[in-house]
Coordinates of C-alpha atoms and ligand atoms in Angstrom, one line a residue:
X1 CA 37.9 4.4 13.5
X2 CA 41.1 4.0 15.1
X3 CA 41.1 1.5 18.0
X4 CA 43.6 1.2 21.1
X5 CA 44.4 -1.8 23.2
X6 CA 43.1 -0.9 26.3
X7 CA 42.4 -2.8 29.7
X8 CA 38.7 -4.4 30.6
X9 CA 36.2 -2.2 32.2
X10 CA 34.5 -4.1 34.5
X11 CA 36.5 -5.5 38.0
X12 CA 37.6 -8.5 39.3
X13 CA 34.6 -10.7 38.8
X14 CA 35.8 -12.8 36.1
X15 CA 38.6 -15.8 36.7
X16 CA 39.7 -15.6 33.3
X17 CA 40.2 -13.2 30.4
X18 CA 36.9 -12.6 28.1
X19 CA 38.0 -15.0 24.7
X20 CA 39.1 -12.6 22.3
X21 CA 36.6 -13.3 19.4
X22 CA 34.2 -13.1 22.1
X23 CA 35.2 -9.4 23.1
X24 CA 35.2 -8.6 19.4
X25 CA 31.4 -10.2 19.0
X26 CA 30.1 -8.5 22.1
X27 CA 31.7 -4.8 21.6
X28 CA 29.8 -2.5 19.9
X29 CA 31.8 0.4 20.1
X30 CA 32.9 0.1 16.2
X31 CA 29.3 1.5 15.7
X32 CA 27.7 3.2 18.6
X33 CA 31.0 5.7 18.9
X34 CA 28.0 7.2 16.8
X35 CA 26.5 7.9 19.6
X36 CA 29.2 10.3 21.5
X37 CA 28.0 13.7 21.4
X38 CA 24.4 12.6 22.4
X39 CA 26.3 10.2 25.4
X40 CA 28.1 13.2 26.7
X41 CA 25.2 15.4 26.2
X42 CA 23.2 12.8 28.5
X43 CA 26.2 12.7 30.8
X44 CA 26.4 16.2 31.5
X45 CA 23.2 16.6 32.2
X46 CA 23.3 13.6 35.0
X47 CA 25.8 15.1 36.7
X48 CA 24.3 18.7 37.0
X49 CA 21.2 17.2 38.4
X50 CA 23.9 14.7 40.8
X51 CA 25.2 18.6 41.6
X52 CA 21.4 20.1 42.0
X53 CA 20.3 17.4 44.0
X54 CA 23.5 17.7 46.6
X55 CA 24.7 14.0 45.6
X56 CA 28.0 15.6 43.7
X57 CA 30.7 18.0 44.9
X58 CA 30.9 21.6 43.0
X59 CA 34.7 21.0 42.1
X60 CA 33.5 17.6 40.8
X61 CA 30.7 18.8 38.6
X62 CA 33.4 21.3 37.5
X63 CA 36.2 18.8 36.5
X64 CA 33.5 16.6 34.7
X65 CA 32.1 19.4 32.6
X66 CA 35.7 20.3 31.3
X67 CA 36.8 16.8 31.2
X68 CA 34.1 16.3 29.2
X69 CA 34.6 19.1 26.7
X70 CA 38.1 17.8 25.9
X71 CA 36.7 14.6 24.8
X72 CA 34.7 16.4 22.5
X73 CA 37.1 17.9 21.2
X74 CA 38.9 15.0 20.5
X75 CA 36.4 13.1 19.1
X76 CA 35.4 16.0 16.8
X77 CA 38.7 15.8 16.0
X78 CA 39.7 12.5 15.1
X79 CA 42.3 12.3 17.7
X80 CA 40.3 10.0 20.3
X81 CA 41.7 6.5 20.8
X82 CA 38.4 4.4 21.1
X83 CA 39.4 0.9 22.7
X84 CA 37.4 -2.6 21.7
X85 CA 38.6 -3.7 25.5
X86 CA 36.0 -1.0 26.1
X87 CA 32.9 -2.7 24.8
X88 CA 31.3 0.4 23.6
X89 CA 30.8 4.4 23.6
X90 CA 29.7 4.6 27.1
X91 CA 32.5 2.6 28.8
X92 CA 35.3 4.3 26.2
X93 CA 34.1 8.1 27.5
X94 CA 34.3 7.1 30.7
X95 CA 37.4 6.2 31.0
X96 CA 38.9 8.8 29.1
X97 CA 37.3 11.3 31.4
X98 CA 38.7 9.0 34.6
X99 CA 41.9 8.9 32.7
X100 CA 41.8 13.0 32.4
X101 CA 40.2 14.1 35.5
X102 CA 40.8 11.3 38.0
X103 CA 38.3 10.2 40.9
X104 CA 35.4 12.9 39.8
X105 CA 35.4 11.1 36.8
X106 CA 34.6 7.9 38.4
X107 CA 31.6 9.8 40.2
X108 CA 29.9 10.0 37.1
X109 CA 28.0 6.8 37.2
X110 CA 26.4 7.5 40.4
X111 CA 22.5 6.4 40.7
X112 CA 22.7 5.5 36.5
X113 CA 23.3 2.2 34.6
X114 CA 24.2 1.6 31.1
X115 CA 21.3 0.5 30.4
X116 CA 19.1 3.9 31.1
X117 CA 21.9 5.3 29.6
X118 CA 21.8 3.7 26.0
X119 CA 18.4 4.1 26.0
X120 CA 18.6 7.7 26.7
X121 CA 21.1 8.2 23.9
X122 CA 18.7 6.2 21.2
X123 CA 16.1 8.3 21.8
X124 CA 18.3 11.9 21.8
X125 CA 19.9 10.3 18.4
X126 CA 16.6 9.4 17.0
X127 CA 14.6 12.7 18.2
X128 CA 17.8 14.4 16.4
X129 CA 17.2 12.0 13.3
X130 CA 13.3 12.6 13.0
X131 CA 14.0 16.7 12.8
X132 CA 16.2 15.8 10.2
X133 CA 14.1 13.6 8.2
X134 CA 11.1 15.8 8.7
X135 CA 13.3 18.7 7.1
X136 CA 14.2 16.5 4.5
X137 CA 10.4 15.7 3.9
X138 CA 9.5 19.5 3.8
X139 CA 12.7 19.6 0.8
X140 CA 10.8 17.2 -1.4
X141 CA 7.3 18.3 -0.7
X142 CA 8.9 22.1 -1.9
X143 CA 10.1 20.4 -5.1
X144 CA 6.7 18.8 -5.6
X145 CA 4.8 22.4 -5.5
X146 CA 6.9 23.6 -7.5
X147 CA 6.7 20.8 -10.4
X148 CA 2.4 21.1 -9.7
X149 CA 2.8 25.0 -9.8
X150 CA 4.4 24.6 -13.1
X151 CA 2.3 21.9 -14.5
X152 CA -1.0 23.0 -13.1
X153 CA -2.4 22.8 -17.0
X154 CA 0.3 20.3 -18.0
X155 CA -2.6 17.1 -19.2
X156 CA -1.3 13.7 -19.2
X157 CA -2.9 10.4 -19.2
X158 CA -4.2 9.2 -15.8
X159 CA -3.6 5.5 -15.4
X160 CA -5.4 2.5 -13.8
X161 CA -3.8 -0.7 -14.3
X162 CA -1.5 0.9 -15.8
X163 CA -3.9 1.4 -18.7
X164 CA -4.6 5.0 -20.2
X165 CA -7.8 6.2 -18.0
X166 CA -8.6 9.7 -18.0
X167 CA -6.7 12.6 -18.5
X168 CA -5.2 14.3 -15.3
X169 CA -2.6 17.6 -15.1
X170 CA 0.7 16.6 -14.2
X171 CA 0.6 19.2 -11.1
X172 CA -2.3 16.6 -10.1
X173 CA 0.0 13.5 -10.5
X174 CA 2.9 15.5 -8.3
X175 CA 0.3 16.2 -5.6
X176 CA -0.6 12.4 -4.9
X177 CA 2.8 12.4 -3.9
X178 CA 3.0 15.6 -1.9
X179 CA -0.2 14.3 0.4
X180 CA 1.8 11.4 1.1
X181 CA 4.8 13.0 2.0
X182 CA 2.5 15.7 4.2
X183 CA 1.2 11.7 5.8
X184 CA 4.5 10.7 6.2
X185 CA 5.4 13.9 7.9
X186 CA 2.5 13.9 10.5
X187 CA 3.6 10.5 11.2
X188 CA 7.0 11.3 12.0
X189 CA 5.5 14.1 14.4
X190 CA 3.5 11.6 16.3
X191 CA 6.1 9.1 16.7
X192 CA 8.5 12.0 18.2
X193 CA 6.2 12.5 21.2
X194 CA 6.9 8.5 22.0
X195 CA 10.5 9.0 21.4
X196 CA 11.1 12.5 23.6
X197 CA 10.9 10.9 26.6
X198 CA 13.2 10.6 29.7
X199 CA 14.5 6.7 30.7
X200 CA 17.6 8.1 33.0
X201 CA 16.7 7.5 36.6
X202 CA 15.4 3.9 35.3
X203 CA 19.0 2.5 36.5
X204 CA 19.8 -0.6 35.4
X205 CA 16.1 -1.8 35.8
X206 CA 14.3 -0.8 39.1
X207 CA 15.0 2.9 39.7
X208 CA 18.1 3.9 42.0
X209 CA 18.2 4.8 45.7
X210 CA 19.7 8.2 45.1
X211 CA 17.7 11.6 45.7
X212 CA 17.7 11.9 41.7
X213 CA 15.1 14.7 40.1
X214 CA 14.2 13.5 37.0
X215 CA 12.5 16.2 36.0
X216 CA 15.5 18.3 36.5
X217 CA 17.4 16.2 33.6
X218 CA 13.9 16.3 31.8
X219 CA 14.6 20.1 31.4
X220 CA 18.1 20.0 30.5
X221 CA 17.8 17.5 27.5
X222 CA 14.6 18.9 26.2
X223 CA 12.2 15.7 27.1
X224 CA 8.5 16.0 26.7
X225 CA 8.6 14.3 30.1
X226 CA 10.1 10.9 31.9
X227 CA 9.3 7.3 30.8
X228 CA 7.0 6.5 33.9
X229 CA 8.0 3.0 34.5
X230 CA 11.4 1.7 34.7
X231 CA 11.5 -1.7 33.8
X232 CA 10.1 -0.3 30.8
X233 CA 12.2 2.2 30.4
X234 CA 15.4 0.5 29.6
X235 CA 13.8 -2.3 28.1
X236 CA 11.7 -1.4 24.9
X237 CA 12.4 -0.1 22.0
X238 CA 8.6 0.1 20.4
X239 CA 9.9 3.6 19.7
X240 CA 12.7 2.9 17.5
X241 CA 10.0 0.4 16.0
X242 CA 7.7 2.6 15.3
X243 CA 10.3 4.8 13.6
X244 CA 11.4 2.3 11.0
X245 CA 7.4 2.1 10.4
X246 CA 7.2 5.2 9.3
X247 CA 10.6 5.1 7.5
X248 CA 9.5 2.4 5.4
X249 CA 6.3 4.3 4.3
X250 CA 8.3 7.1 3.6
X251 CA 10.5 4.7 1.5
X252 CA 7.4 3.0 -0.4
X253 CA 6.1 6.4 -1.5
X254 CA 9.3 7.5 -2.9
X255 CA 9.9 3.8 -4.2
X256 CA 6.7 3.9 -6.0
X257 CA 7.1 7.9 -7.3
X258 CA 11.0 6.1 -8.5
X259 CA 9.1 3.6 -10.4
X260 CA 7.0 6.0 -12.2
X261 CA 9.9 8.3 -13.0
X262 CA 11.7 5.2 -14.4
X263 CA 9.2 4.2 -16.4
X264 CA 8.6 7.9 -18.0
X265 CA 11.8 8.5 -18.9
X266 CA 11.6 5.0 -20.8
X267 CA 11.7 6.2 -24.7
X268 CA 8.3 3.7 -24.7
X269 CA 7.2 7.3 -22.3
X270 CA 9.3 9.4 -22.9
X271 CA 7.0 11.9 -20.4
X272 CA 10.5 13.3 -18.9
X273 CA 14.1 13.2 -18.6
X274 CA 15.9 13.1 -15.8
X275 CA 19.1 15.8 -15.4
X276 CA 22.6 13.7 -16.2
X277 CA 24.1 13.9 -12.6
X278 CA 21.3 11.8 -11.3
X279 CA 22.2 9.0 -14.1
X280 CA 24.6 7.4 -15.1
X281 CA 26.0 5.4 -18.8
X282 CA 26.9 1.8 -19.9
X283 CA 30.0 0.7 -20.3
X284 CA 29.4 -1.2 -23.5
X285 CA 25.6 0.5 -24.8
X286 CA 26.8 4.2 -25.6
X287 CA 23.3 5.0 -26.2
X288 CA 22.1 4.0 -22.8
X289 CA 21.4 6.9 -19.9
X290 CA 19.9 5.2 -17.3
X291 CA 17.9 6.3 -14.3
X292 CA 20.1 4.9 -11.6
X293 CA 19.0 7.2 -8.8
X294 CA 15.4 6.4 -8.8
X295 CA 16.3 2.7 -9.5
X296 CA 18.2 2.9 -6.1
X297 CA 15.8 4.3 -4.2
X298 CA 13.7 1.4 -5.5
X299 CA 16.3 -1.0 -4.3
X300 CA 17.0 0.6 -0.5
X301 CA 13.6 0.8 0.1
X302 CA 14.2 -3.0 0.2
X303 CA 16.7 -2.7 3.2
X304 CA 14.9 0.0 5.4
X305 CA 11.7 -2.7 5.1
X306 CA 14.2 -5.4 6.3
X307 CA 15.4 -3.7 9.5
X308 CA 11.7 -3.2 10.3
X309 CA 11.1 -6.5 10.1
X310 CA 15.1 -7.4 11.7
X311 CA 13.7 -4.7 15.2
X312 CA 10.6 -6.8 15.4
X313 CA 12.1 -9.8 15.6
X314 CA 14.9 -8.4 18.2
X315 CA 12.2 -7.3 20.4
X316 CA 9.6 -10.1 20.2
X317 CA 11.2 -12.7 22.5
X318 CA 12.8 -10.5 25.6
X319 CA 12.0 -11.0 28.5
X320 CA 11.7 -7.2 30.7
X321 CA 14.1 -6.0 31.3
X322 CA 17.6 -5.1 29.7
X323 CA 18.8 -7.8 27.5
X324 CA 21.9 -7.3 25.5
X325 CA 20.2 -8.2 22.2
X326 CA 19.1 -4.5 22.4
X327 CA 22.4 -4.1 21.9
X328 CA 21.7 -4.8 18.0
X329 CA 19.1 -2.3 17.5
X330 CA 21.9 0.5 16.5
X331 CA 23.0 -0.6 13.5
X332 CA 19.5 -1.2 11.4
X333 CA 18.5 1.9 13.2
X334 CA 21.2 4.0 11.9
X335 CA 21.3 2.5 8.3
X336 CA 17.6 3.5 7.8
X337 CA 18.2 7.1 9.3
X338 CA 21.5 7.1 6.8
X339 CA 19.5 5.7 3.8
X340 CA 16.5 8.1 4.5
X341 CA 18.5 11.0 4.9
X342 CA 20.4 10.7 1.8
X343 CA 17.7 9.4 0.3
X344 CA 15.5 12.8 0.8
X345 CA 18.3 15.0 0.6
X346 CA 18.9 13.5 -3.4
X347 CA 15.5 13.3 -3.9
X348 CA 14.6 17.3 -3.2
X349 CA 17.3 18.0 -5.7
X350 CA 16.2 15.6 -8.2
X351 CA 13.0 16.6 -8.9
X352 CA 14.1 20.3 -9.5
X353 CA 15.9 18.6 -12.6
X354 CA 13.1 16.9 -14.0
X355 CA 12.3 18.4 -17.4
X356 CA 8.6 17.4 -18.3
X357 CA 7.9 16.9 -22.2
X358 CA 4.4 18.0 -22.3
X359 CA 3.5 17.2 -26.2
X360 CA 4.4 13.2 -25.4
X361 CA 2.1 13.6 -22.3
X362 CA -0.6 15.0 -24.7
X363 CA 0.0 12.7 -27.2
X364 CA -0.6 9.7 -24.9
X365 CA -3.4 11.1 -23.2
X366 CA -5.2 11.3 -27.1
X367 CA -4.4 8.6 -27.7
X368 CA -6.2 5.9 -25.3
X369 CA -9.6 7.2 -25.5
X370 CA -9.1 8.9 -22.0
X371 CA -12.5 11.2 -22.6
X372 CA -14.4 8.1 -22.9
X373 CA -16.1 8.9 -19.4
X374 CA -16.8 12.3 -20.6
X375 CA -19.0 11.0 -23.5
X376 CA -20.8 8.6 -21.2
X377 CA -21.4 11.8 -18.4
X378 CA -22.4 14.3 -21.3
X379 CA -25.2 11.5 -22.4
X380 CA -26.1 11.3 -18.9
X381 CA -26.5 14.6 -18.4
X382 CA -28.7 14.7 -21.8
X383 CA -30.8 12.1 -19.9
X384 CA -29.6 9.0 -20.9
X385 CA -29.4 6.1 -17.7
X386 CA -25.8 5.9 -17.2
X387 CA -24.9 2.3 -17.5
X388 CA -26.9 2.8 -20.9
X389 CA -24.1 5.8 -21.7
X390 CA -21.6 3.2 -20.8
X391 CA -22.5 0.7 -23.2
X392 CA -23.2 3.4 -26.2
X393 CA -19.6 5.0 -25.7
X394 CA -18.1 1.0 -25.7
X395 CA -19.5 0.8 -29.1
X396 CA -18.2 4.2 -30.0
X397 CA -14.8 3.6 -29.0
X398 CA -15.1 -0.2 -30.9
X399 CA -16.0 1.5 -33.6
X400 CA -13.0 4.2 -33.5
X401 CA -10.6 1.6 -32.7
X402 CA -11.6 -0.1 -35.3
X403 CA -10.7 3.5 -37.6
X404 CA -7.4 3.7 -35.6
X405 CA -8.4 7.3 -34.6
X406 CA -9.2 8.9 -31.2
X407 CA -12.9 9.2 -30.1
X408 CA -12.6 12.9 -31.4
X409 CA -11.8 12.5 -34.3
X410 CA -15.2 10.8 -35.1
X411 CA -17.7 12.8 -37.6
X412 CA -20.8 14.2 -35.8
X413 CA -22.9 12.0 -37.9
X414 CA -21.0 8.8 -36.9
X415 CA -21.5 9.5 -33.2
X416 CA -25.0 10.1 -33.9
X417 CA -25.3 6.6 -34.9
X418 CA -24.3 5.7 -31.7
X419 CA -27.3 8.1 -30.0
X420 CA -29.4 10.1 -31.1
X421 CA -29.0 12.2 -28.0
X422 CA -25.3 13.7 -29.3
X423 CA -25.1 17.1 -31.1
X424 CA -22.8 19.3 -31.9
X425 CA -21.7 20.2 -28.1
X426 CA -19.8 16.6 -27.8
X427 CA -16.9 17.7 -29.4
X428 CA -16.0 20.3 -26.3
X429 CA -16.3 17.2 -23.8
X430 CA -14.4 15.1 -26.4
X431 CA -11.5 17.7 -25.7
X432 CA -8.4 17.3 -23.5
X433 CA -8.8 20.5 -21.8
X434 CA -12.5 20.2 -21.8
X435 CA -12.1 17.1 -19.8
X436 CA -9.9 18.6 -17.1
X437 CA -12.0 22.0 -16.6
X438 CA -15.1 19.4 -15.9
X439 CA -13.0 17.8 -12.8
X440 CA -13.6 21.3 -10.9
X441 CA -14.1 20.5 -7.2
X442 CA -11.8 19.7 -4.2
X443 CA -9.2 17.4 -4.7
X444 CA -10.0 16.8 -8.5
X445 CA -7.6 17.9 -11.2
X446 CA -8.9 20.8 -13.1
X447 CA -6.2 23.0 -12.9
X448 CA -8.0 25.8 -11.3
X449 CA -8.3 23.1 -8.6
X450 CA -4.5 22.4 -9.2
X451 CA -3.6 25.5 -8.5
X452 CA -6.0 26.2 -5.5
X453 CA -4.5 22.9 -4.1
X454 CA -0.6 24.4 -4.6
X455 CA -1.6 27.4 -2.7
X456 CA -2.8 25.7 0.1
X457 CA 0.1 23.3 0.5
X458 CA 2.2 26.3 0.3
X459 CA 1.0 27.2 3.6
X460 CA 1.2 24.0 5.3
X461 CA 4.8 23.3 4.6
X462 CA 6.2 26.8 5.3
Ligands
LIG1 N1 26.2 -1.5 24.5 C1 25.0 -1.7 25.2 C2 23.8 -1.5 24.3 O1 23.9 -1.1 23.2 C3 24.9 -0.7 26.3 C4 24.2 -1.2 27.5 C5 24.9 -2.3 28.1 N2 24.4 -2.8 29.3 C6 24.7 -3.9 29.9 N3 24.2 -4.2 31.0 N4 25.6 -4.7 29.3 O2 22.7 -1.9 24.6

């Protein structure tokens, strides 16, 4: 960002020049400039209530409004000079509109402070942030679908503890993750009510003695309504909070989907493969391709959970109202709406290149006696107490482990020895697919259910 020297912006108050690292350590123009289209958007709409309400001249209004547009033209442009001497986005635009425009550009701050100000632009930045994250949510959740439409019948082992457990579909598996996501987006809803509210007309802390309507600027920036107090009003920032709360869930579900996604494309897996532009080589293994996206996502989930924690802590010991340390609540804010962003944006096109290997997921689901609950229900169901099944199907899968076979792939008459209950019906249960049909009620992962599931998801996200 390109940065002119500039005179202060506040009068003759001060004796002596601000100490130069001091200006430098106070400014925060080299990141909320961020924050200029959603200032001037504020701005504008100030001044055509100061118009509405009589407190502003026509001609004024007038020059502001085109003053204003050539600022944005300029900054869309690249060609605005932002000043450090300035402090920060608010002061800058300001006096490049006084500089353009003259006196009516000094008219602008009537009955406003900085401090409704800022906190009107974190809240139309963050509203804008949230529409995109939630369209970034609804990106993944359509990859997931389509993955569980796919794979509806696709069996792999279920794990607990990481330990083969029973067999699920793979379209099961990807819509854990499209629940959370749906979580994570219902979330975000909720929080935006919070956030769509109105501080302007808070002043600097106790309201102003102008004839302001608030609800007039309400309806020209789209608030749900106005923040009914003004000391809070400039002061908190539970909102922004409460945003990085649900940013790091959002961050943990995909961290945790990452991890899986790592460890499946792991030869020890080898469930999938991930498409080469999402990974990337070694420089000295020429065998290597590693997963380096979902690793990442691993590792920034680690700073979007630190400026949760770093907001907290900014908040916790301010007194009401406006203190500057609000001043650093822009930058973890806008690094976790960057990360997130990016992070869903990748993500959405990631999983469309996930190719599923279908005989390594079968393999591994025959292989750790996964219908071992299926034997112990069918012997229920034959009339056997159930923590009696339990113990008879331990022995049985002893006993196979101690073949180095698969529950299956033991003789009728061997089972038998186990109870005399078994007949020739156990080997259907014993099956893979016979397994999954059995799971066939809400939420479960027969793939009839699978499919029922995908279909009604379809509808939510559209
Ligand atoms: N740059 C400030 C911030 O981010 C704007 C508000 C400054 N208000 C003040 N009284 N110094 O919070």
């Amino acid at each position: 960002m390109p940065m002119d020297k500039k005179s202060g912006a506040w009068s003759g108050r001060f004796s002596e020049p601000v100490d130069e690292l001091v200006k430098r350590y106070t400014a925060s123009i080299p990141f909320d400039y961020r924050l200029a289209e959603f200032d001037i958007k504020g701005s504008l709409a100030h001044a055509r209530m100061l118009r509405h309400v009589g407190v502003l001249a026509e001609e004024d209004f007038a020059a502001i409004e085109r003053g204003m547009a050539e600022i944005l033209e300029d900054i869309r442009g690249g060609s605005f000079g932002w000043s450090l001497e300035l402090e920060d986005v608010h002061l800058n635009i300001e006096k490049a509109l006084t500089a353009k425009i003259g006196d009516a550009g000094k008219r602008l701050h009537t009955g406003r402070s900085r401090n409704d100000q800022i906190a009107t632009d974190v809240r139309l930045y963050l509203r804008d942030a949230i529409d995109r994250v939630q369209s970034g949510l609804r990106a993944c959740q359509a990859s997931l679908l389509d993955m569980a439409e796919e794979h509806a019948g696709t069996v792999m082992p279920g794990f607990t503890h990481l330990q083969v457990a029973q067999p699920v579909t793979f379209g099961h598996h990807m819509l854990a993750y499209f629940e959370m996501l749906a979580r994570d987006h219902a979330r975000l809803a909720d929080a935006r009510k919070r956030v769509n509210r109105l501080p302007l007309g808070a002043a600097a802390l106790a309201g102003t003695s102008y004839p302001i309507d608030r609800e007039f600027v309400v309806r020209e920036l789209g608030f749900d309504g106005v923040c009914e107090n003004s000391l809070d009003a400039v002061s908190d920032r539970d909102f922004a909070i409460e945003f990085s709360a649900a940013a790091s869930l959002i961050m943990m579900h995909l961290s945790r989907l990452s991890e899986e996604l790592i460890l499946w494309m792991s030869p020890r897996f080898g469930f999938i493969d991930l498409a080469d532009r999402f990974c990337t080589g070694s420089s000295i293994m020429p065998q290597k391709k590693n997963p380096d996206v979902p690793e990442l996502v691993r590792g920034k989930t680690g700073r979007v959970f630190g400026h949760l924690m770093g907001l907290l802590t900014l908040m916790k010991g301010q007194p009401l109202a406006y203190n500057k340390d609000n001043q650093e609540d822009k930058e973890p804010l806008f690094d976790t709406v960057d990360t997130l962003v990016d992070t869903l944006t990748i993500y959405a096109d990631m999983l469309k290149g996930v190719r599923v290997k279908p005989e390594a997921m079968r393999k591994a689901a025959s292989e750790g006696f996964s219908t071992a609950t299926d034997l112990a229900d069918y012997l229920v169901k034959k009339g056997l107490p159930f923590r009696d099944a339990h113990e008879v199907v331990a022995r049985a899968v002893r006993a196979a482990e101690g073949k180095g076979c698969d529950l299956a792939d033991l003789s009728l008459v061997e089972l038998q020895a186990f109870s005399p209950l078994v007949d020739e019906g156990v080997f259907a249960v014993l099956t893979l697919e016979g397994s999954l049909a059995a799971r066939n009620h809400i939420g479960a992962t027969a793939p009839e259910q699978v499919r029922a599931a995908v279909a009604r998801a379809r509808a939510v996200i559209k």
